[in-house]
């Protein structure tokens, strides 16, 4: 996890512009470099480093003797870099996983490069010999990337939007700062003036397609067919492989543990594999919640079962409320459910950074979208519509859960690893018949749970624990975190302000005092940037006015039982 920043064709003094690069310093607390491009005095790279792999030679932009005309700034981890090196006979100059991007590009161009990378990444690749700039981002947008391109060809690129919004330019920066789309690469021509012109934007991978890099995966061909036993075995093999490949790190590994199915599976498999490869320190797991909240109690049970060194962070209501503004500033969104769920994750990340030496943090993001874990999937009109909704959610992850997970951890200099979003695991799961993937017997994620039922990785009551939204699970059963927030916000927003909300904020107008409060804070820091969020996250197929699972009938009836 790092912070990347680059400018091409700047009219302003670069020493002034580079102040914007410091807005993302939290992403790389270990080192910083600012470097001009030879022959292009108005082009430069900025890089904030969190040293996780090759601590000696990992500074960027990466340049190697073999390709003096290539400059690479990337944020991410390429899990198959050693397999690619072996398959193609690449001669590496460093131990940095990202160096493989230079070799792949030299061998087969940008399309093959982006398609063959098994990992999470956002990168800027400059080829001065051919006068090209390339931008690319992984399938689910696990690593963030934003860009701004003016009409006269000034390009700014950054890991977070906050590093671009204050850039200076002769025509003033009225052009839109926008997220770079996941699963895409862009080709731009670099002019002698240092300005650029976009040539094409290409989608190189879709979540349903088996990735090209399967040819150099450590797990070879799996048995085919949809016999239930074969499917369950394949799910276990691919998930374990997804966790195994993410063990690549020279810094201590930890794991977020809410006590729900997803984070518990990740923690259990992670600890099992760490023992197998003789990692000589205990796995630290981290839970946050109010005193005796459902998440804390369940996480305690899981930690005892798997034998992790468990840490509990007690969420203080006042502390949570005080964190709202800094959380919204970090997130760069005003989405209601994203902000609610981010507060706990932000505070637990703060604890990890201050009180422990864990830096590489595993988490369970992506499972709800992939395995149909949200409560409202019980109301899907058909298996086919449920499957379509699952794919829609995966495509929009970069706006919601993946955004939350990246920003809340990166704000405290931690690196996130999300095995449920492994390319091969997700493409396999999505290839299964729609009927197999729907909730069954009133239980969501039924197939995933069934696949691990005989593994003894988790206690049965955790494996079959009903879905609990993170923002709800950290509070007590009696009063959820979202209702505590609403009680506080009720006092902060006047009724009249809410009545006139649509006039003040015509795009995505706030409908509740809570959403109005968040929007005010967002506009304070990112005025006029509301289009970053195309729509609020809300459940489908139900008449919901609030995104919390606790407001849905299915949840209420389960709680009453």
PDB file of C-alpha atoms in Angstrom, residues 31 49 112 117 315 327:
ATOM      1  CA  UNK A  31       9.597   7.303   2.703  1.00  0.00           C
ATOM      2  CA  UNK A  49       6.077   4.454   0.441  1.00  0.00           C
ATOM      3  CA  UNK A 112      -1.061  -8.305 -21.927  1.00  0.00           C
ATOM      4  CA  UNK A 117      -1.256  -9.401 -13.305  1.00  0.00           C
ATOM      5  CA  UNK A 315     -15.989   1.754  20.876  1.00  0.00           C
ATOM      6  CA  UNK A 327     -13.608   9.743   8.420  1.00  0.00           C
TER       7      UNK A 327
END
